[in-house]
Each structure stands twice: as C-alpha cells, then as structure tokens.
PDB file of C-alpha atoms in Angstrom:
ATOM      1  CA  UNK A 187     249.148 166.436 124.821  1.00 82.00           C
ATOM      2  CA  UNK A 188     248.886 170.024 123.857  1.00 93.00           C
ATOM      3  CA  UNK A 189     247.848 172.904 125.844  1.00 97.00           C
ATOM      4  CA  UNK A 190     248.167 175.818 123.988  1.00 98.00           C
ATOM      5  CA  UNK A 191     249.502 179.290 125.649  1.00 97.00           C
ATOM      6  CA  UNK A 192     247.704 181.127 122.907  1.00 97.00           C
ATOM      7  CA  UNK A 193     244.004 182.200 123.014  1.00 97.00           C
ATOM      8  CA  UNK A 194     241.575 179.427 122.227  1.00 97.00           C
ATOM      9  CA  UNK A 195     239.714 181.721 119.901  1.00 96.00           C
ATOM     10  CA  UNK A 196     242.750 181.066 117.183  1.00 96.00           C
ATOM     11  CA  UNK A 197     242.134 177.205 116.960  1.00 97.00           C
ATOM     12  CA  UNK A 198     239.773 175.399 114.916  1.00 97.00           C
ATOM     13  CA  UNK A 199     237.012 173.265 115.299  1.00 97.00           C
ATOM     14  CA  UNK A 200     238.723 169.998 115.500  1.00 96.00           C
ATOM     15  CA  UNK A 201     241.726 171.997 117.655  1.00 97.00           C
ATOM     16  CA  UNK A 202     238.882 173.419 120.350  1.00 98.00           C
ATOM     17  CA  UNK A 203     237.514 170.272 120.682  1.00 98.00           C
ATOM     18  CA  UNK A 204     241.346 168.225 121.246  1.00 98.00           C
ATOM     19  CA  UNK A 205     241.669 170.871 123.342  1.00 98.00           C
ATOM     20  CA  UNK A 206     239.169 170.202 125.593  1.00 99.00           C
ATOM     21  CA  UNK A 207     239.702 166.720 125.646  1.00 98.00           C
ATOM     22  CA  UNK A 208     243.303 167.445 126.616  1.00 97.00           C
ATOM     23  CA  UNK A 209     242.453 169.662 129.415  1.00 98.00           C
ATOM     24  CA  UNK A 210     240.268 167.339 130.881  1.00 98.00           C
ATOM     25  CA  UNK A 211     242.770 164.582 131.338  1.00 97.00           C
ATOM     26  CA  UNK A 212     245.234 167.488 132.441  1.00 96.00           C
ATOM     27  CA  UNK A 213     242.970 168.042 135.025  1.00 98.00           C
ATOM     28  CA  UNK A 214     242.628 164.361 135.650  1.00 97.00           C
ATOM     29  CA  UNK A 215     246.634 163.881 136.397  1.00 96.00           C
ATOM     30  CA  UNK A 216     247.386 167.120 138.319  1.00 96.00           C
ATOM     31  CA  UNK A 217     244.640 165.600 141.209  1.00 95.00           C
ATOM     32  CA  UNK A 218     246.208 162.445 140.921  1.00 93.00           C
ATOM     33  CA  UNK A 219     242.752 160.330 139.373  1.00 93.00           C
ATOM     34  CA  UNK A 220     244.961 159.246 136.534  1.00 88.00           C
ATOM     35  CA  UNK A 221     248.598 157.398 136.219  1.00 82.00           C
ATOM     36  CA  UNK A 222     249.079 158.174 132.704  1.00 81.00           C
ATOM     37  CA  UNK A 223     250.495 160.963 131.127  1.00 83.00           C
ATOM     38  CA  UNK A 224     251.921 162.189 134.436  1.00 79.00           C
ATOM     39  CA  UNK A 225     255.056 163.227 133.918  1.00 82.00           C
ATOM     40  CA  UNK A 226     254.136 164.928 130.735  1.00 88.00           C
ATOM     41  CA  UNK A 227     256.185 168.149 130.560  1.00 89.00           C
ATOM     42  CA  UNK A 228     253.166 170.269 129.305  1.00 90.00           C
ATOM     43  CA  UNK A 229     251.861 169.888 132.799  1.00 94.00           C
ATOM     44  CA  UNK A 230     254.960 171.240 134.665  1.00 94.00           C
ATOM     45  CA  UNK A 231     253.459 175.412 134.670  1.00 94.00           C
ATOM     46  CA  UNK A 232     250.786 174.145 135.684  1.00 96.00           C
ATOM     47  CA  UNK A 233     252.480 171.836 138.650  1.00 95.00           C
ATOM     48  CA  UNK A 234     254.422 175.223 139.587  1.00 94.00           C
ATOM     49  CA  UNK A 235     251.896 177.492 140.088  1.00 95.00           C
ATOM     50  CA  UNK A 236     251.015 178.533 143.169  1.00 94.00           C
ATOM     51  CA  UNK A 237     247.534 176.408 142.828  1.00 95.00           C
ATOM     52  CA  UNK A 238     247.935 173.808 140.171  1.00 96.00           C
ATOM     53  CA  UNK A 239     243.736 172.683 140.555  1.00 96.00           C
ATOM     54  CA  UNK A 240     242.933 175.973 140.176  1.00 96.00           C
ATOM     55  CA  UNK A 241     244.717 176.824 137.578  1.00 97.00           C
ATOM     56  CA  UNK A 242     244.137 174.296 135.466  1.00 98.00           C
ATOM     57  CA  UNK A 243     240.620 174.914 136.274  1.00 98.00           C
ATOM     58  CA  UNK A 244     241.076 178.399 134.947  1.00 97.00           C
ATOM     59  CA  UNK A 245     241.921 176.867 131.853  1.00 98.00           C
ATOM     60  CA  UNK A 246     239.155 175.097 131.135  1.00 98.00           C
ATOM     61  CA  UNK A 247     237.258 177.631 131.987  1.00 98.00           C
ATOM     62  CA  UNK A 248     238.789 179.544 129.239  1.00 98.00           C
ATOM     63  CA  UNK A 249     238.431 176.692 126.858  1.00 98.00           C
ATOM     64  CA  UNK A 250     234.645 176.374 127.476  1.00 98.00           C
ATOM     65  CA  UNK A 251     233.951 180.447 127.429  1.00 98.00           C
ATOM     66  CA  UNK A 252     235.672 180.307 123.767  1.00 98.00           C
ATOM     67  CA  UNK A 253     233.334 177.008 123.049  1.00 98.00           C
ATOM     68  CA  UNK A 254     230.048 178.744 124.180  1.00 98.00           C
ATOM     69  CA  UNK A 255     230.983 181.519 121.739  1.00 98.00           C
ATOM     70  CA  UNK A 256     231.155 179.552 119.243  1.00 98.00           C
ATOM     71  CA  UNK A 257     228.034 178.117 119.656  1.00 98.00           C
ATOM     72  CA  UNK A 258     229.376 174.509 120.493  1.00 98.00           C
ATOM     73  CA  UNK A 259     228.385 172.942 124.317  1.00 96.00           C
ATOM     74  CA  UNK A 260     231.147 171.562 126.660  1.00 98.00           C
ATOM     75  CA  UNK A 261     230.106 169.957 129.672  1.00 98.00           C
ATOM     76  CA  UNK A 262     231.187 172.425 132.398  1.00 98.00           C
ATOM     77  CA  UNK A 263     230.347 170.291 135.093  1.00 98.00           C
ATOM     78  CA  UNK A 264     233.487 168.326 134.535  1.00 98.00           C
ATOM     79  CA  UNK A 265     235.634 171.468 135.493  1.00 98.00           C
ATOM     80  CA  UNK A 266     236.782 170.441 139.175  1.00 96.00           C
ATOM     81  CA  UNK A 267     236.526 173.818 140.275  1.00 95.00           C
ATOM     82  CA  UNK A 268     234.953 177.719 140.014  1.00 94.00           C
ATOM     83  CA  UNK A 269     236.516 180.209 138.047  1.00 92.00           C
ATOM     84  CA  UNK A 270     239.371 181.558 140.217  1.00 89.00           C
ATOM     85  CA  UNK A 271     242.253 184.189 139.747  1.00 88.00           C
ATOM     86  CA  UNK A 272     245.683 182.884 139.102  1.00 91.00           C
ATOM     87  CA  UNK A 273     247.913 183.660 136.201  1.00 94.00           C
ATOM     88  CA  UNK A 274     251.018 181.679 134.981  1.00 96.00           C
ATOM     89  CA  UNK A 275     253.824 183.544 133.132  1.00 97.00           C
ATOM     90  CA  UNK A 276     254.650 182.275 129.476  1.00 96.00           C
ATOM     91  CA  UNK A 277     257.687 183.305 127.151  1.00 96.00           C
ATOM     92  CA  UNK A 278     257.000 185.535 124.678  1.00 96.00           C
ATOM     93  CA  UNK A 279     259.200 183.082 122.616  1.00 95.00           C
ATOM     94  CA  UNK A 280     256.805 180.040 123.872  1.00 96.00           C
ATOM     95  CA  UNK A 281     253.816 181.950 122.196  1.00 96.00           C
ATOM     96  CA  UNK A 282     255.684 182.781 119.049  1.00 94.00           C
ATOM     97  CA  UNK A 283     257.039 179.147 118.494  1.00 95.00           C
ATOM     98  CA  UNK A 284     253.075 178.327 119.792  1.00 95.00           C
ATOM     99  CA  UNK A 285     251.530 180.354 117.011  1.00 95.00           C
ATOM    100  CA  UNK A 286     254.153 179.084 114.301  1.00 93.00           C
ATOM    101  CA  UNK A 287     253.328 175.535 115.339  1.00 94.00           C
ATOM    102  CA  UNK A 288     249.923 176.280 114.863  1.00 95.00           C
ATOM    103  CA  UNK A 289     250.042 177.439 111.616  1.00 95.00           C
ATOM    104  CA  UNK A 290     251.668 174.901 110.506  1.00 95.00           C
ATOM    105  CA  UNK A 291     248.498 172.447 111.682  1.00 95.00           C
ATOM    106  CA  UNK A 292     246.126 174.796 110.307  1.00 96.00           C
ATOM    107  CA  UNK A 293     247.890 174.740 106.645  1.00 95.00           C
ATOM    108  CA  UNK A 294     246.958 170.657 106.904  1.00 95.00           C
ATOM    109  CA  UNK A 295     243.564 171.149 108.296  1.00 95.00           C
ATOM    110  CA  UNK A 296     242.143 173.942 108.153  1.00 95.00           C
ATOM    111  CA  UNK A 297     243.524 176.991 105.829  1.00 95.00           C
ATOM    112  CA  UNK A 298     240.876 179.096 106.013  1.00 94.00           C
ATOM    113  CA  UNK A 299     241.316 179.696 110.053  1.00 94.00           C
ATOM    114  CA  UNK A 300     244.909 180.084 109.260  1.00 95.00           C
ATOM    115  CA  UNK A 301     243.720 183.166 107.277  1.00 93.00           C
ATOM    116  CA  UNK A 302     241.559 184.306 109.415  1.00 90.00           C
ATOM    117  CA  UNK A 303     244.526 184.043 112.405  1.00 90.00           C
ATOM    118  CA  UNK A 304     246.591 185.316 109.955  1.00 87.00           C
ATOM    119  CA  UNK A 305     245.055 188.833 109.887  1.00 83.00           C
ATOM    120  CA  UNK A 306     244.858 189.393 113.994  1.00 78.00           C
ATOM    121  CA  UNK A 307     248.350 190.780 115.253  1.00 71.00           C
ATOM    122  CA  UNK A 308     249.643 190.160 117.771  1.00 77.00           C
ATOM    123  CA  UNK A 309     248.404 186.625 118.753  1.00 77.00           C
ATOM    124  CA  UNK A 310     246.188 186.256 122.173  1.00 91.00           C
ATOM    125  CA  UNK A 311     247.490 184.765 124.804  1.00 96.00           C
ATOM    126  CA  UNK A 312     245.014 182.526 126.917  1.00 96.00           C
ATOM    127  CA  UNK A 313     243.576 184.348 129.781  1.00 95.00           C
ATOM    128  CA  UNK A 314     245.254 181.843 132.257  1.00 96.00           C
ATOM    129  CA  UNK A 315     248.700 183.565 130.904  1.00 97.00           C
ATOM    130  CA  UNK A 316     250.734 186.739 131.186  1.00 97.00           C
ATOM    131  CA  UNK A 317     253.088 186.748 128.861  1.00 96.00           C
ATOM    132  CA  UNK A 318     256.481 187.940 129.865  1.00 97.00           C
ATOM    133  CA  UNK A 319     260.035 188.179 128.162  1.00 97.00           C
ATOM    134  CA  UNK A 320     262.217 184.854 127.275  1.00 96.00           C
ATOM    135  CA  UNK A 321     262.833 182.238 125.085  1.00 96.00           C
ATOM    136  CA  UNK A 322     260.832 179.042 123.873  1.00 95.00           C
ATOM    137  CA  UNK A 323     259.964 177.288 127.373  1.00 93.00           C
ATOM    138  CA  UNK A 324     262.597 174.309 128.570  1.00 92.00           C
ATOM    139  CA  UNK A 325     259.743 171.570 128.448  1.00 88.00           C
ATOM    140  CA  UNK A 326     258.713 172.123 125.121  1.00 90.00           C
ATOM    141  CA  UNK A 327     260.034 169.478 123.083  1.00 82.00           C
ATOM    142  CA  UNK A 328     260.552 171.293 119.111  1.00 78.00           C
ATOM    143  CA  UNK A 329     261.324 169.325 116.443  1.00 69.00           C
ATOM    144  CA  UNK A 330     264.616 169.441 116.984  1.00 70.00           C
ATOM    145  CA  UNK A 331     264.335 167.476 119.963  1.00 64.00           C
ATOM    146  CA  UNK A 332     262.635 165.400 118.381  1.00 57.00           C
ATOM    147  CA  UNK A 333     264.567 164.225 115.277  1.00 56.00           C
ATOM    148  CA  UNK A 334     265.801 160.780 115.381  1.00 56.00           C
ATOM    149  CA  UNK A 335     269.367 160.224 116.777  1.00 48.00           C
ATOM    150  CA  UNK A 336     270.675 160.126 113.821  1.00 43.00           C
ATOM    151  CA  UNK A 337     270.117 163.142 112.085  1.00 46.00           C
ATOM    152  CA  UNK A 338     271.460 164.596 115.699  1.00 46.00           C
ATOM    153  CA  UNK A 339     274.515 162.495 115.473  1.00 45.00           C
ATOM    154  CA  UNK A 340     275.481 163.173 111.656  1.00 40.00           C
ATOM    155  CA  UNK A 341     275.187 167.227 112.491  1.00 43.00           C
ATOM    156  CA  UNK A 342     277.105 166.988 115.417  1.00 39.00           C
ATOM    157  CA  UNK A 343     279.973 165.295 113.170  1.00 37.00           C
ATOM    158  CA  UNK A 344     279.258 167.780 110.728  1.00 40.00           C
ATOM    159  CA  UNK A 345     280.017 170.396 112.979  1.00 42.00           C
ATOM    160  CA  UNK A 346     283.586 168.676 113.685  1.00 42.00           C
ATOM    161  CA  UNK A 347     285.681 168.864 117.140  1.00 39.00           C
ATOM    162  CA  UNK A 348     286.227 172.549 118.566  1.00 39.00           C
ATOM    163  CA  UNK A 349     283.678 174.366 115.810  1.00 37.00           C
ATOM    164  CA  UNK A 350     281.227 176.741 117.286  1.00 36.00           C
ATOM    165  CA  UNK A 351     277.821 174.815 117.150  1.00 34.00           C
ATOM    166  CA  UNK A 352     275.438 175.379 113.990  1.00 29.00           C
ATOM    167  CA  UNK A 353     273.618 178.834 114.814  1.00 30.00           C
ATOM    168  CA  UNK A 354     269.903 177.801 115.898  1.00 33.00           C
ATOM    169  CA  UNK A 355     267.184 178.725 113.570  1.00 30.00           C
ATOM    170  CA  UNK A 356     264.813 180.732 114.916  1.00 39.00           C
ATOM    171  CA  UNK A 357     261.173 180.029 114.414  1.00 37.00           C
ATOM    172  CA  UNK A 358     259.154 182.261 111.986  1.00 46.00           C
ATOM    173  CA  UNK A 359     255.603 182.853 110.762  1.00 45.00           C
ATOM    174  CA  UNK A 360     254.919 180.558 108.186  1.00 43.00           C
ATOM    175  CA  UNK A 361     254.005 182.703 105.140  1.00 46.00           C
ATOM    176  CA  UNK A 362     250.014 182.092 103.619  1.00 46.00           C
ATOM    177  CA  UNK A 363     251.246 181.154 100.255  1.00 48.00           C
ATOM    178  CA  UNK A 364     252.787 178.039 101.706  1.00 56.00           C
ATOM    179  CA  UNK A 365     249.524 175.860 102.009  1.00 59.00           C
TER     180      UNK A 365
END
C-alpha cells in the first residue's frame, strides 16, 4: 500500500488509478470494515490525526478532483464522507524520499511523466498535507529496511566492533538520463 504525500497530479495513469484503489481500502481499515492490511504503517498519520475518517476522506477527495481533471471517472460515492478541513503534517524529507521513489517507478513505466514531473519544482504536496521540517517519516520502510538480513548482517561486520556506523546515504533526484 502506497499513499503518496505528494500531489496526485505527478502520478501516472496506472499510479492514479493504484492510487485510488489504495485509498479505498485505506478507508475500508481505518472504519474497521476490513481485517487486512490493518496494521499497515502507511495508515498510522492518518490513525493520528485528529479525525482519521475524515481525513482519509479528504484524501480521496483529492485523488478524485485530480481524476476528474484528467478526464477519467472515479466513483465518488464510495468516499465515506464530505469534503472536510483537516491537514496532516509531512516531512519535508518524507516528500523528497516520496518524489525520488517516484521517479524511480516512472523511469520503468512511464518516462515521459517523469519528464514532465521533472520540469515542475518544487514537488506538490497533496492538499491533505502541510509540509513541515524533518526527516524521512519513522513508518516508511526504504530499501534499506528492506534488504534481506544478510546484506544487513555482512555491513554490520564490515563496519567492525567500536567503528562509527557507515554514514547514511541520503536520497537524491534521480537524474533523466538514467531511464
């Protein structure tokens, strides 16, 4: 599951529509209609805010405005709720890591909306979001966290008893020329 901090407007077709999808089952778990997927970290913003229904609502909402824009027609009836106000905070080094991740699934799939993304500075943040100051949020799981126990083992003998730990590598925009 996958729901994007950034605008909707910088995703794809195929990314709009998983989206959506994604959303929708969010929705789903946060009123408790689902058991799956409900520990999911993606959800825990959501499960903090002030109004998790409604917020998530929001979202949707947000999802469906950039859908109707594009000419494309999501059933709106399956939002729970009516646009409301809430915002959530989100790191401006969630977004950045965000945006990097999605470049690197528009390179695959679709380069020419990683041009086209590629040309708007700075990145939108969905209107369910303020961004704020700080680093990649806790629940996001990078790819470091997700390399096999291995890999994590060998570096950690790698980096031998008493060494400082390897500096962490910061995420960066992934250049054009790399598709």
């Amino acid at each position: 599951m996958r729901l994007w901090s950034l605008h909707p407007s910088l995703l794809d077709r195929a990314g709009l529509g998983a989206l959506w999808r994604e959303a929708l089952l969010a929705q789903k778990v946060l009123a408790g209609t689902t058991r799956g997927y409900g520990h999911h970290p993606q959800l825990d913003r959501f499960r903090q805010s002030r109004n998790p229904s409604r917020a998530i609502a929001n979202y949707l909402w947000s999802v469906a405005d950039e859908a109707k824009e594009r000419g494309y027609h999501f059933d709106v009836s399956k939002i729970a709720m009516p646009r409301g106000r809430i915002t959530i905070p989100v790191t401006k080094g969630q977004l950045a890591y965000e945006l990097t991740h999605l470049k690197q699934k528009l390179c695959q799939r679709d380069p020419k909306q990683l041009q086209l993304i590629s040309k708007r500075a700075p990145a939108q943040v969905n209107s369910t979001f303020k961004a704020v100051e700080g680093p990649i949020a806790p629940w996001e799981r990078t790819a470091k966290d997700r390399a096999p126990k291995q890999a994590k083992e060998s570096r950690t003998r790698a980096e031998g008893a008493g060494d400082e730990p390897a500096e962490e590598v910061k995420t960066e925009d992934l250049p054009l020329g790399a598709c």
